[in-house]
Every structure is written in C-alpha cells, then in structure tokens.
Coordinates of C-alpha atoms in Angstrom, one line a residue:
M370 CA -5.9 -37.4 19.6
K371 CA -4.6 -38.8 16.3
F372 CA -5.9 -35.7 14.6
I373 CA -4.1 -33.5 17.1
N374 CA -0.8 -35.4 16.5
L375 CA -1.3 -35.1 12.8
L376 CA -2.0 -31.4 13.1
K377 CA 1.2 -31.0 15.2
K378 CA 3.1 -32.8 12.5
E379 CA 1.9 -30.5 9.8
L380 CA 2.5 -27.4 11.8
S381 CA 6.1 -28.6 12.6
E382 CA 6.7 -29.0 8.9
L383 CA 5.3 -25.5 8.0
I384 CA 6.6 -23.5 11.0
N385 CA 10.3 -24.0 10.6
A386 CA 13.4 -22.0 11.1
Q387 CA 13.2 -20.6 7.5
M388 CA 9.6 -19.3 8.1
I389 CA 10.5 -17.7 11.4
F390 CA 13.6 -16.1 9.9
S391 CA 11.5 -14.8 7.0
L392 CA 8.9 -13.3 9.4
I393 CA 11.6 -11.7 11.5
F394 CA 13.4 -10.3 8.4
S395 CA 10.1 -9.0 6.9
L396 CA 9.2 -7.3 10.2
A397 CA 12.7 -5.8 10.5
I398 CA 12.4 -4.4 6.9
F399 CA 9.1 -2.8 7.7
M400 CA 10.4 -1.2 10.8
I401 CA 13.5 0.1 9.0
M402 CA 11.3 1.5 6.3
G403 CA 9.0 3.1 8.9
N404 CA 12.0 4.8 10.6
V405 CA 13.3 6.0 7.2
M406 CA 9.9 7.4 6.2
Q407 CA 9.6 9.0 9.5
S408 CA 12.9 10.9 9.1
V409 CA 11.9 12.0 5.6
T410 CA 8.4 13.2 6.6
Q411 CA 9.9 14.9 9.7
E412 CA 12.2 16.9 7.3
I413 CA 9.2 17.9 5.2
A414 CA 7.3 18.9 8.3
E415 CA 10.2 21.0 9.6
D416 CA 10.5 22.8 6.3
A417 CA 6.7 23.6 6.3
V418 CA 6.8 24.9 9.9
N419 CA 10.1 26.7 9.7
P420 CA 10.9 27.4 6.0
K421 CA 14.5 27.6 5.1
I422 CA 15.3 30.7 3.0
N423 CA 18.6 30.5 1.2
I424 CA 19.3 33.8 -0.6
C425 CA 22.2 35.2 -2.6
D426 CA 21.7 39.0 -2.6
L427 CA 23.8 40.3 -5.5
D428 CA 21.7 43.5 -5.7
D429 CA 22.7 44.5 -2.1
T430 CA 20.4 47.5 -1.8
N431 CA 18.5 48.9 1.2
Y432 CA 15.3 47.5 -0.4
T433 CA 16.7 43.9 -0.6
K434 CA 18.2 44.1 2.8
S435 CA 14.8 45.2 4.3
M436 CA 13.1 42.3 2.5
I437 CA 15.5 39.8 3.9
E438 CA 15.2 41.3 7.5
S439 CA 11.3 41.0 7.2
F440 CA 11.8 37.3 6.4
K441 CA 13.8 36.8 9.6
E442 CA 11.2 38.7 11.7
K443 CA 8.5 36.4 10.5
G444 CA 10.4 33.4 11.8
S445 CA 12.1 32.1 8.6
N446 CA 15.5 30.5 8.8
V447 CA 17.5 32.8 6.5
T448 CA 20.9 31.8 5.1
I449 CA 23.0 34.1 2.9
V450 CA 24.7 32.3 0.1
S451 CA 27.8 33.7 -1.7
V452 CA 28.2 33.3 -5.4
T453 CA 31.0 34.4 -7.7
N454 CA 31.1 34.4 -11.5
D455 CA 27.7 32.7 -11.8
D456 CA 29.4 29.5 -10.6
Y457 CA 26.3 28.1 -8.8
A458 CA 27.7 24.6 -8.5
A459 CA 30.7 25.9 -6.5
A460 CA 28.3 27.7 -4.1
L461 CA 26.6 24.3 -3.3
K462 CA 29.8 22.2 -3.3
G463 CA 30.5 20.8 0.2
S464 CA 27.4 22.4 1.6
D465 CA 24.2 21.0 3.0
I466 CA 22.2 23.6 1.1
K467 CA 20.1 22.0 -1.6
S468 CA 18.8 25.2 -3.3
F469 CA 18.9 28.9 -3.1
V470 CA 17.5 32.1 -4.9
V471 CA 19.7 34.6 -6.5
I472 CA 18.5 38.3 -6.4
P473 CA 20.4 39.6 -9.4
K474 CA 22.0 43.1 -9.6
G475 CA 19.5 45.7 -10.8
F476 CA 16.6 44.0 -9.1
T477 CA 15.6 47.2 -7.1
D478 CA 16.1 49.5 -10.1
E479 CA 13.7 47.4 -12.2
L480 CA 11.0 47.7 -9.5
K481 CA 11.4 51.5 -9.3
N482 CA 11.1 51.7 -13.1
G483 CA 7.8 49.8 -13.0
K484 CA 9.3 46.7 -14.6
K485 CA 8.7 43.1 -13.5
P486 CA 12.0 42.0 -11.9
S487 CA 13.3 38.5 -12.2
V488 CA 15.2 36.1 -9.7
I489 CA 17.3 33.1 -10.4
S490 CA 16.2 29.8 -8.9
V491 CA 19.0 27.2 -8.2
N492 CA 18.1 23.7 -7.2
K493 CA 20.5 20.8 -6.7
I494 CA 19.3 17.2 -7.6
K495 CA 21.1 14.4 -5.7
S496 CA 18.6 11.5 -6.3
A497 CA 15.5 10.5 -8.2
S498 CA 13.5 9.8 -5.0
T499 CA 9.9 11.0 -4.9
F500 CA 10.3 12.9 -1.6
S501 CA 13.5 14.8 -2.8
S502 CA 11.2 17.3 -4.6
F503 CA 9.3 18.1 -1.3
T504 CA 12.4 19.3 0.6
G505 CA 14.9 22.0 0.0
G506 CA 13.0 23.6 -2.9
T507 CA 12.9 27.4 -3.8
D508 CA 9.1 27.6 -4.1
G509 CA 8.8 28.9 -0.6
T510 CA 11.4 31.5 -1.0
T511 CA 10.0 32.9 -4.3
S512 CA 6.6 32.9 -2.8
L513 CA 7.8 35.0 0.1
I514 CA 9.6 37.4 -2.3
N515 CA 6.4 37.8 -4.4
S516 CA 4.3 38.5 -1.3
Y517 CA 6.7 41.1 0.0
I518 CA 6.8 42.9 -3.4
S519 CA 3.0 42.7 -3.7
Y520 CA 2.4 44.3 -0.3
E521 CA 5.1 47.0 -0.9
L522 CA 3.6 48.0 -4.2
A523 CA 0.1 47.9 -2.9
D524 CA 1.1 50.1 0.0
Q525 CA 2.8 52.6 -2.3
Q526 CA -0.4 52.8 -4.5
G527 CA -2.7 53.1 -1.6
V528 CA -4.2 49.6 -1.7
S529 CA -5.0 48.2 1.7
E530 CA -3.8 44.7 2.8
E531 CA -7.4 43.4 2.9
N532 CA -8.1 44.6 -0.6
L533 CA -4.8 43.1 -1.9
K534 CA -5.8 39.7 -0.5
I535 CA -9.1 40.0 -2.4
I536 CA -7.3 40.9 -5.6
E537 CA -4.9 38.0 -5.3
A538 CA -7.7 35.5 -4.5
P539 CA -11.1 37.0 -5.6
L540 CA -12.8 33.6 -5.5
S541 CA -13.4 31.5 -2.4
V542 CA -14.4 27.9 -3.0
E543 CA -16.3 25.9 -0.3
D544 CA -16.1 22.1 -0.9
H545 CA -18.8 19.7 0.0
T546 CA -18.7 15.9 -0.5
V547 CA -21.8 13.8 -0.6
V548 CA -22.0 10.0 0.1
A549 CA -25.4 8.4 -0.3
D550 CA -27.8 10.6 1.7
K551 CA -25.1 12.3 3.8
S552 CA -22.9 15.3 3.2
A553 CA -19.9 16.9 4.8
K554 CA -18.0 20.2 4.3
V555 CA -14.8 18.8 3.0
S556 CA -13.1 18.3 -0.4
S557 CA -13.6 15.0 -2.2
S558 CA -9.8 14.8 -2.8
T559 CA -9.3 14.8 1.0
I560 CA -11.7 12.0 1.5
L561 CA -10.3 10.0 -1.4
G562 CA -6.8 10.5 -0.1
K563 CA -7.8 9.1 3.3
I564 CA -9.7 6.2 1.8
S565 CA -6.6 5.3 -0.3
T566 CA -4.3 5.3 2.7
Q567 CA -6.8 3.4 4.8
N568 CA -7.5 0.7 2.2
M569 CA -3.9 0.3 1.1
I570 CA -2.9 -2.3 3.8
L571 CA -5.6 -5.1 3.4
P572 CA -5.1 -5.7 -0.4
I573 CA -1.3 -6.0 0.0
I574 CA -1.7 -8.3 2.9
V575 CA -4.2 -10.4 1.0
L576 CA -2.0 -10.5 -2.1
V577 CA 1.1 -11.6 -0.1
L578 CA -0.8 -13.9 2.2
L579 CA -2.5 -15.9 -0.7
M580 CA 0.9 -16.3 -2.4
L581 CA 2.6 -17.6 0.7
T582 CA -0.3 -19.9 1.7
S583 CA -0.7 -21.5 -1.7
Q584 CA 3.0 -21.9 -2.2
S585 CA 3.6 -23.6 1.1
L586 CA 0.7 -26.1 0.7
I587 CA 1.5 -26.9 -2.9
A588 CA 5.1 -27.6 -1.9
S589 CA 3.9 -29.7 1.1
I590 CA 1.7 -31.9 -1.0
S591 CA 4.1 -32.2 -4.0
N592 CA 7.1 -33.0 -1.8
E593 CA 5.3 -35.7 0.1
K594 CA 4.0 -37.2 -3.2
I595 CA 7.4 -37.1 -4.9
D596 CA 9.2 -38.5 -1.8
K597 CA 6.6 -41.3 -1.5
T598 CA 5.8 -40.2 2.1
L599 CA 2.2 -39.3 1.2
E600 CA 1.4 -42.9 0.5
T601 CA 2.8 -43.9 3.9
L602 CA 0.7 -41.1 5.6
L603 CA -2.5 -42.2 3.9
S604 CA -1.9 -45.8 5.0
T605 CA -1.9 -44.8 8.7
P606 CA -5.0 -45.5 10.8
V607 CA -6.3 -41.9 10.3
T608 CA -9.2 -41.0 8.0
R609 CA -8.1 -39.2 4.8
G610 CA -10.6 -36.5 5.7
S611 CA -8.6 -35.9 8.9
V612 CA -5.4 -35.7 6.9
I613 CA -6.7 -33.1 4.5
T614 CA -8.3 -31.1 7.3
A615 CA -5.1 -31.2 9.4
K616 CA -3.1 -29.9 6.4
M617 CA -5.6 -27.1 5.6
L618 CA -5.9 -26.1 9.3
A619 CA -2.1 -26.0 9.7
A620 CA -1.7 -23.9 6.6
A621 CA -4.6 -21.6 7.8
I622 CA -2.8 -21.1 11.2
V623 CA 0.5 -20.3 9.5
A624 CA -1.4 -17.9 7.2
L625 CA -3.0 -16.1 10.1
I626 CA 0.5 -15.8 11.8
N627 CA 1.8 -14.3 8.6
A628 CA -1.2 -12.0 8.4
G629 CA -0.7 -10.8 12.0
V630 CA 3.0 -10.1 11.5
M631 CA 2.3 -8.3 8.1
M632 CA -0.5 -6.1 9.5
F633 CA 1.8 -5.1 12.4
G634 CA 4.6 -4.4 10.0
F635 CA 2.5 -2.3 7.6
S636 CA 0.9 -0.4 10.6
T637 CA 4.5 0.4 11.8
Y638 CA 5.4 1.5 8.4
T639 CA 2.4 3.8 7.9
K640 CA 2.7 5.1 11.4
G641 CA 6.3 6.1 10.5
M642 CA 5.1 7.9 7.4
T643 CA 2.4 10.0 9.2
S644 CA 3.7 10.4 12.8
A645 CA 6.2 13.2 12.0
V646 CA 3.6 15.1 9.9
T647 CA 0.9 15.0 12.6
S648 CA 3.3 15.9 15.4
D649 CA 5.3 18.7 13.7
L650 CA 2.6 20.3 11.6
G651 CA 0.3 21.0 14.5
I652 CA -1.4 24.1 13.1
T653 CA -0.7 23.8 9.5
Q654 CA -3.2 23.2 6.7
A655 CA -2.0 19.6 6.2
V656 CA -3.0 18.5 9.7
T657 CA -6.3 20.6 9.5
K658 CA -7.3 18.6 6.4
T659 CA -6.5 15.3 8.1
L660 CA -8.5 16.3 11.2
S661 CA -11.4 17.5 9.0
A662 CA -11.3 14.3 7.0
D663 CA -11.6 12.2 10.3
E664 CA -14.7 14.3 11.2
A665 CA -16.0 14.1 7.7
F666 CA -15.7 10.3 7.7
R667 CA -18.0 10.2 10.7
Q668 CA -20.5 12.6 9.1
L669 CA -20.5 10.7 5.9
G670 CA -20.8 7.3 7.6
L671 CA -17.6 5.9 6.1
N672 CA -16.2 4.6 9.4
L673 CA -16.4 0.8 9.7
S674 CA -17.8 -0.7 12.9
A675 CA -16.4 -3.7 14.7
M676 CA -19.0 -5.9 13.1
D677 CA -17.9 -4.7 9.7
Y678 CA -14.3 -5.7 10.4
A679 CA -15.5 -9.0 11.7
M680 CA -17.4 -9.7 8.5
V681 CA -14.3 -8.7 6.5
G682 CA -12.4 -11.2 8.6
V683 CA -14.8 -13.9 7.8
Q684 CA -14.5 -13.2 4.1
L685 CA -10.7 -13.2 4.4
F686 CA -10.9 -16.6 6.1
L687 CA -13.1 -18.0 3.3
T688 CA -10.6 -16.6 0.8
I689 CA -7.8 -18.4 2.5
M690 CA -9.7 -21.7 2.7
I691 CA -10.6 -21.5 -1.1
C692 CA -6.9 -20.9 -1.8
L693 CA -5.9 -23.9 0.3
A694 CA -8.5 -26.2 -1.3
I695 CA -7.3 -25.2 -4.8
S696 CA -3.6 -25.6 -3.6
I697 CA -4.3 -29.2 -2.5
I698 CA -5.7 -30.1 -6.0
L699 CA -2.8 -28.3 -7.8
G700 CA -0.2 -29.9 -5.4
A701 CA -1.6 -33.3 -6.3
L702 CA -1.1 -32.6 -10.0
V703 CA 2.6 -32.0 -9.6
N704 CA 4.8 -34.5 -11.4
D705 CA 8.2 -33.3 -10.2
S706 CA 9.8 -30.5 -8.2
K707 CA 10.2 -28.1 -11.1
S708 CA 6.4 -28.1 -11.9
A709 CA 5.6 -27.3 -8.3
Q710 CA 6.5 -23.6 -9.0
T711 CA 4.4 -23.7 -12.3
M712 CA 1.3 -24.8 -10.4
L713 CA 1.3 -21.5 -8.5
L714 CA 0.6 -19.6 -11.7
P715 CA -3.2 -20.2 -11.8
I716 CA -3.6 -18.8 -8.3
M717 CA -1.3 -15.9 -9.0
M718 CA -3.4 -14.9 -12.0
M719 CA -6.7 -15.2 -10.1
V720 CA -5.3 -12.9 -7.3
M721 CA -3.4 -10.4 -9.4
I722 CA -6.2 -9.7 -11.9
P723 CA -8.8 -8.5 -9.3
W724 CA -6.2 -6.8 -7.2
L725 CA -5.0 -4.6 -10.2
I726 CA -8.6 -3.9 -11.3
S727 CA -9.6 -2.9 -7.8
V728 CA -6.6 -0.5 -7.6
F729 CA -7.4 1.4 -10.8
T730 CA -11.2 1.3 -10.9
D731 CA -14.4 0.6 -9.1
V732 CA -15.6 -2.9 -10.0
N733 CA -19.2 -1.9 -9.4
A734 CA -18.9 0.9 -12.0
L735 CA -17.8 -1.6 -14.8
P736 CA -20.2 -2.6 -17.5
L737 CA -22.4 -5.5 -16.5
A738 CA -20.6 -8.1 -18.6
A739 CA -17.2 -7.0 -17.3
K740 CA -18.5 -6.8 -13.8
L741 CA -19.8 -10.4 -13.9
I742 CA -16.6 -11.7 -15.3
V743 CA -14.5 -9.9 -12.6
Y744 CA -16.8 -10.9 -9.8
A745 CA -16.7 -14.5 -11.0
I746 CA -13.2 -14.7 -9.7
P747 CA -13.8 -15.5 -6.0
F748 CA -10.8 -13.4 -4.7
T749 CA -12.3 -10.3 -6.1
H750 CA -14.9 -10.1 -3.3
T751 CA -12.1 -9.9 -0.7
F752 CA -10.5 -6.9 -2.4
T753 CA -13.8 -5.1 -2.7
S754 CA -15.2 -6.0 0.8
I755 CA -14.1 -2.8 2.6
P756 CA -15.2 -0.4 -0.1
N757 CA -18.5 -2.2 -0.4
L758 CA -19.2 -1.9 3.3
M759 CA -17.9 1.6 3.5
F760 CA -20.2 2.9 0.8
G761 CA -23.2 0.9 1.8
N762 CA -23.1 -1.7 -0.9
T763 CA -24.1 -4.4 1.5
T764 CA -26.0 -6.4 -1.2
E765 CA -22.8 -6.8 -3.2
F766 CA -20.9 -7.8 0.0
W767 CA -23.4 -10.5 1.1
L768 CA -23.7 -11.9 -2.4
G769 CA -19.9 -12.0 -2.7
L770 CA -19.7 -13.8 0.7
G771 CA -22.3 -16.4 -0.3
Y772 CA -20.6 -16.9 -3.6
Q773 CA -17.3 -17.5 -2.0
F774 CA -18.9 -20.0 0.4
V775 CA -20.4 -21.9 -2.5
I776 CA -17.1 -21.9 -4.4
F777 CA -15.4 -23.2 -1.2
L778 CA -17.8 -26.1 -1.0
I779 CA -17.3 -27.0 -4.7
V780 CA -13.5 -26.8 -4.5
M781 CA -13.4 -28.7 -1.2
F782 CA -15.7 -31.4 -2.6
F783 CA -13.3 -32.1 -5.4
A784 CA -10.3 -31.9 -3.1
L785 CA -11.8 -34.5 -0.6
K786 CA -12.9 -36.7 -3.5
L787 CA -9.4 -36.6 -4.9
F788 CA -7.8 -37.2 -1.5
K789 CA -10.1 -40.1 -0.7
S790 CA -9.3 -42.0 -3.9
D791 CA -6.1 -43.7 -4.9
K792 CA -5.8 -41.1 -7.8
I793 CA -4.0 -38.8 -5.3
L794 CA -1.0 -41.0 -5.6
T795 CA -0.9 -41.4 -9.4
I796 CA -2.6 -38.3 -10.9
S797 CA -0.3 -35.7 -12.5
L798 CA -0.4 -33.0 -15.1
N799 CA 2.0 -34.4 -17.7
F800 CA 0.4 -33.2 -21.0
G801 CA 0.2 -36.6 -22.6
Q802 CA 3.4 -38.1 -21.1
K803 CA 2.9 -41.1 -18.9
S804 CA 3.2 -40.2 -15.3
R805 CA 6.2 -41.6 -13.5
F806 CA 4.0 -42.2 -10.5
K807 CA 1.9 -44.6 -12.6
K808 CA 5.0 -46.2 -13.9
S809 CA 6.4 -46.6 -10.4
R810 CA 3.1 -48.0 -9.0
K811 CA 2.9 -50.5 -11.9
T812 CA 6.5 -51.6 -11.3
T813 CA 5.8 -52.1 -7.6
E814 CA 2.6 -54.2 -8.3
D815 CA 4.6 -56.4 -10.8

C-alpha cells in the first residue's frame, strides 16, 4: 500500500497540466500537418489524373488548333493563356495559373520544313517548398505536345503506332528483387521506398521518447535533491528500493503515454500524406507500384508478425528502463538547477549517434571494428531491431536484446547502490569544487 501511494505521488508530479498541454499541443500539430499534407498530395493526385494544360497559342494555325482539340478529347483540362509583348509575368499576375507553355509563331512552318520546333516553358515560383515542384509544372504539357507531333510525323511517313512505341522505347526492363532465398517481380527502389516509409515512425518516436523520459527523471531527482525533499522522502518508512522502483515505474508509465500519443500522431500524419494519393490515383502507376510493393513484401517475407512487434516492444521497454536507470545516476550528480540540463547531454549523444548512423547506413555492413563500437551503444539495438527482424538477422536481434538486458542490470545495480547509500544526498559532479550539499550537511551536523 505504501508503494502504491508512493507511485501515485510520483505520477502526480510527472503527469501535470504542462505535460497534458504538451501532449494535446503535439497531437494537434500532427493532425494539422496531416491535413496540410493531405491537401498537398490531393493536388498532386488530381494533376496526375486530370492534367492541367495551360497553353498560349501564338502560332494560331489549323495544326496547333487540332493539337489542342486532341488534348481536350483525351480528358485534359485545357486553358488558353493570352500573352502580349512577351510579358509572361503579366499573364500570370492575379491568376491561379502557375505555369504555361507558349507555342511561338512559326511553329507549324518549322514542322513542315523538317526542322525541330521549339516551345517556351513558363513556370512561376512562389515558394521554396519541396512539393511546389510536383504541381503546376509544364512537363506534362510538353510531353503531350511531343507525343502528338511524334504520332503525326509517324503517320505521315507510314510508321504504325505500334512501331513508333517500339522506336521510342526499344528496351523493356523487368525488375526482380531478391531477399535471402526469396524473390519478387518488383523494383528494389519500390521496396526500399516502402521500407523507408514504414521504418520512419519508430526511430523518431524512440528519439523523442528517450529525450523526454530522461529529462523528466533527471529534473525530478535533481529538484528533490536541491529542494531537500529527497532527504525527507528517504527518511520515510519505505524502502529505498521501493522509492527508486516507484520513480522508474512512474516515468515508464509516462513514457508509454507519450509513445502512444506520438504513434497515433505520426500515423495520422502519414495517413494524411498517403490517403489522397491512394484514393485519387486509383489506376495510375503510383498506386500500382504501391500495391505491388505490398504483395512483394509478402513474397519476400518482409512483413513482420505480431510476435515480431511484441519483441520490438520488449526491446523498446528495455531501452526505456536503461535510459531511466542512467537518468537516476545523472540526476543524483546534479549540483544546481543549471547543471540539470547539462546532464542530459550524455544520453543525447548515446541516442543521436546510433540514430544518425542507422538513417544513413546499415550497421551490419560496417567494418567489424566500427560495427562493434556502434553496437556497444545500447540504444543502437532499438534502432536496428525492425530491420534485423525484417531481413532475418535474428542472431543480431537476440544478441542485442541480451546485451541490453545485461547493460540494464549493470546500470540498475549502480543506481540502487547509489540510492541505498547516503551518497545520494551529497554526491555531485563539481569538477574539484566542494559540493554545496556536503557543506550544507556538515553545517547541519555541527
């Protein structure tokens, strides 16, 4: 009963109005970002299904008029743009049109004379965003013009449409991807793209989660030590093992709450990014590749089972407990409120290094010496857990899980030993300066 009351006390200190507000604010940000990305991807999808053709026909001949009419018959949304005196900026001013293609005067005559005609591509840049280049461009328009001219010239010279397609693309490539002893008829870029999207969420959640968890526990220990409430807490009729267990369990519960909210937020965000594409590009190549990737994942054995996710969850829990045990030791070394933030740096470095390495390369492909150094950091095994299980590296996964368990026992041993001694009240990292806790304790004894 005393332990339950102690746990409630720790939870009440960690789950406060500030934490709840932060979670609500974070969730709101993810939902807003998801809605924004949904609108952007929906615009891209609409452009792919119903391409917008903005043309300024300065040539104004029967040939160009027939070409524009053929675009309309094929379902393109054609808009005629008026341009005077080569003032392209004036044509786009006050208009929603982002780009257009100008067919200059003499276009038809150049074709009749056997010359290669040219067109003018006009694009308006309004921002530096990544997705701005995917919408409103002139590539689709110029591609349609090229295709129309090619088929017209082929028809004039007696080349059939089937032969023209072979001339334009004489080589057909059939992609196959191999994973271990299984293969699938799909390109490796499609598989890698799906893997990158699927594995994007967990590393970010782990990164943020460990930062929040360690910061909250270091602040809790350091504040109680500085305010002298830790000494009062340790003098109560509760074992010190119960005190440290309650603190770690409370922090772990808060970490799991944060993880749940962040996973829900990230899933909402990624759903917003992909929902418009999957709904609006029903028969396009983009969705075909996505569906083939899903089937290929099953054929290649890359899908994780419920047991795999459960093992990843166990490894994530061990990672959190290691982080909490280290945070207790670091929190005990705090000498004042300013140094509490500095104590977070060792954990940040141990988390950031394996995260960045796992983003840019395969840890298992590193040279042996570098691989051992990276795997010596306990948090590395969490970032590599899903790829290891996905590609059948179960030996690396189980060795990593066992290594994390050993590290947890070692760190927890020192945390308990520190907490059960009176050094918890006097120890500090002061770089040669006499601890003010020791001074205060000596003055009290005198």
